[in-house]
Short mmCIF file of C-alpha atoms in Angstrom, two decimals:
data_model
loop_
_atom_site.label_atom_id
_atom_site.label_comp_id
_atom_site.label_asym_id
_atom_site.label_seq_id
_atom_site.Cartn_x
_atom_site.Cartn_y
_atom_site.Cartn_z
CA UNK A 22 23.35 -28.40 -3.61
CA UNK A 23 24.16 -28.91 0.07
CA UNK A 24 24.37 -32.68 0.27
CA UNK A 25 28.14 -32.95 0.68
CA UNK A 26 29.91 -32.12 3.92
CA UNK A 27 32.27 -29.87 1.97
CA UNK A 28 29.41 -27.76 0.61
CA UNK A 29 27.72 -27.59 3.99
CA UNK A 30 30.89 -26.28 5.60
CA UNK A 31 31.35 -23.78 2.77
CA UNK A 32 27.77 -22.59 3.26
CA UNK A 33 28.23 -22.16 7.00
CA UNK A 34 31.38 -20.10 6.62
CA UNK A 35 29.74 -17.96 3.93
CA UNK A 36 31.87 -18.97 0.96
CA UNK A 37 30.94 -16.50 -1.78
CA UNK A 38 31.23 -18.95 -4.66
CA UNK A 39 29.05 -21.50 -2.89
CA UNK A 40 26.46 -18.87 -1.96
CA UNK A 41 26.39 -17.74 -5.58
CA UNK A 42 25.70 -21.32 -6.67
CA UNK A 43 22.94 -21.64 -4.06
CA UNK A 44 21.37 -18.41 -5.28
CA UNK A 45 21.36 -19.46 -8.93
CA UNK A 46 20.05 -22.93 -8.09
CA UNK A 47 17.09 -21.78 -5.96
CA UNK A 48 16.19 -18.30 -7.21
CA UNK A 49 13.51 -19.65 -9.57
CA UNK A 50 11.83 -21.45 -6.63
CA UNK A 51 11.76 -18.22 -4.61
CA UNK A 52 10.41 -16.27 -7.59
CA UNK A 53 7.58 -18.77 -8.17
CA UNK A 54 6.57 -18.58 -4.52
CA UNK A 55 6.57 -14.78 -4.49
CA UNK A 56 4.63 -14.61 -7.77
CA UNK A 57 2.08 -17.24 -6.82
CA UNK A 58 1.40 -16.12 -3.27
CA UNK A 59 0.18 -18.21 -0.36
CA UNK A 60 -2.26 -18.25 2.55
CA UNK A 61 -1.33 -17.85 6.21
CA UNK A 62 -2.93 -17.20 9.60
CA UNK A 63 -2.15 -14.16 11.76
CA UNK A 64 -3.86 -13.55 15.12
CA UNK A 65 -6.64 -15.95 14.21
CA UNK A 66 -7.27 -14.29 10.83
CA UNK A 67 -6.73 -16.12 7.54
CA UNK A 68 -4.82 -13.88 5.14
CA UNK A 69 -4.04 -14.38 1.46
CA UNK A 70 -0.77 -13.01 0.07
CA UNK A 71 -1.70 -12.56 -3.57
CA UNK A 72 1.85 -12.52 -4.87
CA UNK A 73 4.01 -9.85 -6.48
CA UNK A 74 3.65 -9.02 -10.18
CA UNK A 75 5.70 -5.81 -10.53
CA UNK A 76 9.17 -6.85 -11.82
CA UNK A 77 11.15 -4.30 -9.80
CA UNK A 78 9.28 -5.04 -6.59
CA UNK A 79 9.61 -8.78 -7.18
CA UNK A 80 13.38 -8.56 -7.61
CA UNK A 81 13.65 -6.40 -4.50
CA UNK A 82 11.92 -9.01 -2.32
CA UNK A 83 13.88 -11.87 -3.93
CA UNK A 84 17.15 -10.15 -3.06
CA UNK A 85 15.97 -9.41 0.48
CA UNK A 86 14.99 -13.08 0.89
CA UNK A 87 18.48 -14.28 0.02
CA UNK A 88 20.07 -11.59 2.20
CA UNK A 89 18.12 -13.03 5.14
CA UNK A 90 19.03 -16.59 4.14
CA UNK A 91 22.73 -15.83 3.81
CA UNK A 92 23.08 -14.04 7.14
CA UNK A 93 25.38 -15.81 9.56
CA UNK A 94 22.56 -16.66 11.98
CA UNK A 95 20.49 -18.33 9.24
CA UNK A 96 23.49 -20.18 7.81
CA UNK A 97 24.43 -21.59 11.19
CA UNK A 98 20.81 -22.50 11.98
CA UNK A 99 20.43 -24.67 8.89
CA UNK A 100 20.19 -28.36 9.75
CA UNK A 101 21.80 -30.41 6.94
CA UNK A 102 19.55 -33.33 7.88
CA UNK A 103 16.70 -31.29 6.35
CA UNK A 104 16.30 -30.36 2.69
CA UNK A 105 17.49 -26.84 1.99
CA UNK A 106 14.64 -25.81 -0.33
CA UNK A 107 11.90 -25.98 2.38
CA UNK A 108 14.26 -24.18 4.78
CA UNK A 109 14.79 -21.37 2.26
CA UNK A 110 11.10 -21.05 1.39
CA UNK A 111 10.20 -20.91 5.08
CA UNK A 112 12.51 -17.90 5.42
CA UNK A 113 10.81 -16.28 2.40
CA UNK A 114 7.37 -16.99 3.83
CA UNK A 115 8.30 -15.54 7.23
CA UNK A 116 9.70 -12.43 5.55
CA UNK A 117 6.40 -11.80 3.76
CA UNK A 118 4.37 -12.46 6.93
CA UNK A 119 6.64 -10.15 8.93
CA UNK A 120 6.09 -7.37 6.39
CA UNK A 121 2.32 -7.86 6.67
CA UNK A 122 2.39 -7.69 10.46
CA UNK A 123 4.48 -4.53 10.43
CA UNK A 124 2.14 -2.80 7.98
CA UNK A 125 -0.84 -3.82 10.10
CA UNK A 126 0.89 -2.58 13.25
CA UNK A 127 1.83 0.72 11.62
CA UNK A 128 -1.80 1.19 10.56
CA UNK A 129 -2.77 0.87 14.25
CA UNK A 130 -0.19 3.43 15.34
CA UNK A 131 -0.83 6.18 12.81
CA UNK A 132 -3.84 7.71 11.12
CA UNK A 133 -4.14 10.53 8.57
CA UNK A 134 -5.69 13.61 10.09
CA UNK A 135 -7.90 13.94 7.02
CA UNK A 136 -9.56 10.64 7.87
CA UNK A 137 -10.62 12.06 11.25
CA UNK A 138 -12.00 15.35 9.94
CA UNK A 139 -15.61 16.44 10.18
CA UNK A 140 -17.25 18.13 7.20
CA UNK A 141 -15.39 21.29 6.09
CA UNK A 142 -12.72 20.75 8.78
CA UNK A 143 -9.08 21.05 7.74
CA UNK A 144 -6.13 19.20 9.30
CA UNK A 145 -5.15 22.04 11.63
CA UNK A 146 -8.65 22.17 13.02
CA UNK A 147 -8.66 18.40 13.52
CA UNK A 148 -5.37 18.61 15.40
CA UNK A 149 -6.66 21.42 17.59
CA UNK A 150 -9.86 19.53 18.35
CA UNK A 151 -8.03 16.32 19.22
CA UNK A 152 -5.47 18.03 21.42
CA UNK A 153 -8.18 19.99 23.20
CA UNK A 154 -5.91 23.03 23.21
CA UNK A 155 -6.95 25.88 20.94
CA UNK A 156 -3.77 27.78 21.78
CA UNK A 157 -1.69 25.14 20.06
CA UNK A 158 -3.83 24.99 16.94
CA UNK A 159 -1.74 25.88 13.90
CA UNK A 160 1.55 25.83 15.84
CA UNK A 161 4.14 24.96 13.16
CA UNK A 162 6.73 23.82 15.73
CA UNK A 163 4.25 21.39 17.27
CA UNK A 164 3.25 20.04 13.85
CA UNK A 165 6.89 19.53 12.93
CA UNK A 166 7.51 17.59 16.15
CA UNK A 167 4.50 15.36 15.52
CA UNK A 168 5.82 14.59 12.06
CA UNK A 169 9.28 13.84 13.47
CA UNK A 170 7.84 11.49 16.09
CA UNK A 171 5.91 9.60 13.44
CA UNK A 172 9.08 9.07 11.40
CA UNK A 173 11.10 8.03 14.46
CA UNK A 174 8.50 5.48 15.54
CA UNK A 175 8.23 4.15 11.99
CA UNK A 176 12.00 3.61 11.85
CA UNK A 177 11.89 1.75 15.16
CA UNK A 178 9.10 -0.55 13.99
CA UNK A 179 10.85 -1.31 10.71
CA UNK A 180 13.98 -2.47 12.55
CA UNK A 181 12.18 -4.99 14.79
CA UNK A 182 12.66 -8.69 14.17
CA UNK A 183 9.70 -11.06 13.85
CA UNK A 184 9.63 -12.02 17.53
CA UNK A 185 9.66 -8.44 18.83
CA UNK A 186 7.07 -7.39 16.23
CA UNK A 187 4.74 -10.12 17.41
CA UNK A 188 5.28 -9.28 21.08
CA UNK A 189 4.59 -5.61 20.36
CA UNK A 190 1.48 -6.30 18.29
CA UNK A 191 -0.05 -9.19 20.19
CA UNK A 192 0.94 -8.49 23.81
CA UNK A 193 1.85 -4.83 24.34
CA UNK A 194 -0.81 -3.53 21.93
CA UNK A 195 -3.09 -6.56 21.96
CA UNK A 196 -4.69 -8.89 24.47
CA UNK A 197 -2.24 -11.79 24.42
CA UNK A 198 -0.83 -12.69 27.85
CA UNK A 199 2.85 -13.21 28.57
CA UNK A 200 2.23 -16.93 29.00
CA UNK A 201 0.26 -17.00 25.77
CA UNK A 202 3.13 -15.32 23.95
CA UNK A 203 5.58 -17.78 25.49
CA UNK A 204 3.51 -20.75 24.29
CA UNK A 205 3.08 -19.24 20.82
CA UNK A 206 6.79 -18.46 20.40
CA UNK A 207 8.08 -21.63 22.04
CA UNK A 208 9.88 -19.63 24.71
CA UNK A 209 9.77 -19.55 28.49
CA UNK A 210 7.69 -16.87 30.19
CA UNK A 211 10.86 -15.42 31.71
CA UNK A 212 12.40 -15.09 28.23
CA UNK A 213 9.28 -13.30 26.97
CA UNK A 214 9.33 -10.99 30.01
CA UNK A 215 12.99 -10.21 29.29
CA UNK A 216 12.20 -9.44 25.62
CA UNK A 217 9.45 -7.06 26.74
CA UNK A 218 11.81 -5.18 29.10
CA UNK A 219 14.46 -4.97 26.39
CA UNK A 220 11.92 -3.81 23.82
CA UNK A 221 10.71 -0.98 26.04
CA UNK A 222 14.29 0.03 26.86
CA UNK A 223 15.28 0.01 23.18
CA UNK A 224 12.34 2.23 22.27
CA UNK A 225 13.19 4.64 25.07
CA UNK A 226 16.84 4.81 23.92
CA UNK A 227 15.74 5.30 20.31
CA UNK A 228 13.47 8.20 21.21
CA UNK A 229 16.20 9.81 23.29
CA UNK A 230 18.85 9.37 20.59
CA UNK A 231 16.54 10.99 18.03
CA UNK A 232 15.86 13.94 20.32
CA UNK A 233 12.08 13.53 20.69
CA UNK A 234 11.74 12.13 24.21
CA UNK A 235 11.98 15.57 25.81
CA UNK A 236 8.84 16.69 24.01
CA UNK A 237 6.53 13.95 25.23
CA UNK A 238 4.64 16.25 27.61
CA UNK A 239 3.39 18.63 24.92
CA UNK A 240 0.00 18.19 23.28
CA UNK A 241 -1.32 14.66 22.78
CA UNK A 242 -0.04 13.20 19.51
CA UNK A 243 -3.06 11.00 18.93
CA UNK A 244 -2.26 7.33 18.52
CA UNK A 245 1.49 7.74 18.69
CA UNK A 246 1.52 8.86 22.32
CA UNK A 247 -1.32 6.47 23.18
CA UNK A 248 0.88 3.69 21.89
CA UNK A 249 3.88 4.87 23.91
CA UNK A 250 1.76 4.77 27.03
CA UNK A 251 0.52 1.28 26.16
CA UNK A 252 4.12 0.18 25.74
CA UNK A 253 4.98 1.50 29.19
CA UNK A 254 7.58 3.92 27.87
CA UNK A 255 5.71 6.93 29.23
CA UNK A 256 2.86 7.04 31.65
#
């Protein structure tokens, strides 16, 4: 598909006809990979992606895979000296792995109150016990803010690219050092340090723009606020 210089140039400039041809030529390869699944390693753990069987869900991920592949950054990064099929399937693989890491990270940030309840304890009682403030138990305004913060943080996490997700999960919330992250990502330590500063600043701006930053001194919001402290956004 991309062996001729003409087609390579058309791909790089995003020619719609050429991209349509690329899609039709490789979509079956992407579908087979997403149906069949694969094994990968994340933070020292071996994980098996079992594949996608639901037709609607499968088509959704196929389309997202080609959206990533056809973005300008990915088109310009393609090296015509390499075969295109492995390049495309690497993007698909990374997309799946990135989704896994985000779900795992989100599970660390948030927990259902019901899962933390003692016998015969309802969610309001759990919240009051965790906050240590009986006066705020059952406060509908406080509960609404907690819900809003959870949504805002979830939106922020979903918008992170693979590099920032890994820095957040493995360094800011994990035990990986800056030098370790630099070695893992193939970056300099200064570049990693810069990404960390930018990540914290972006989160702070996001919280401010969504109108939740002013409420950070009210009752503890369990893991959400703990995570903000770990990130260095509040302290």
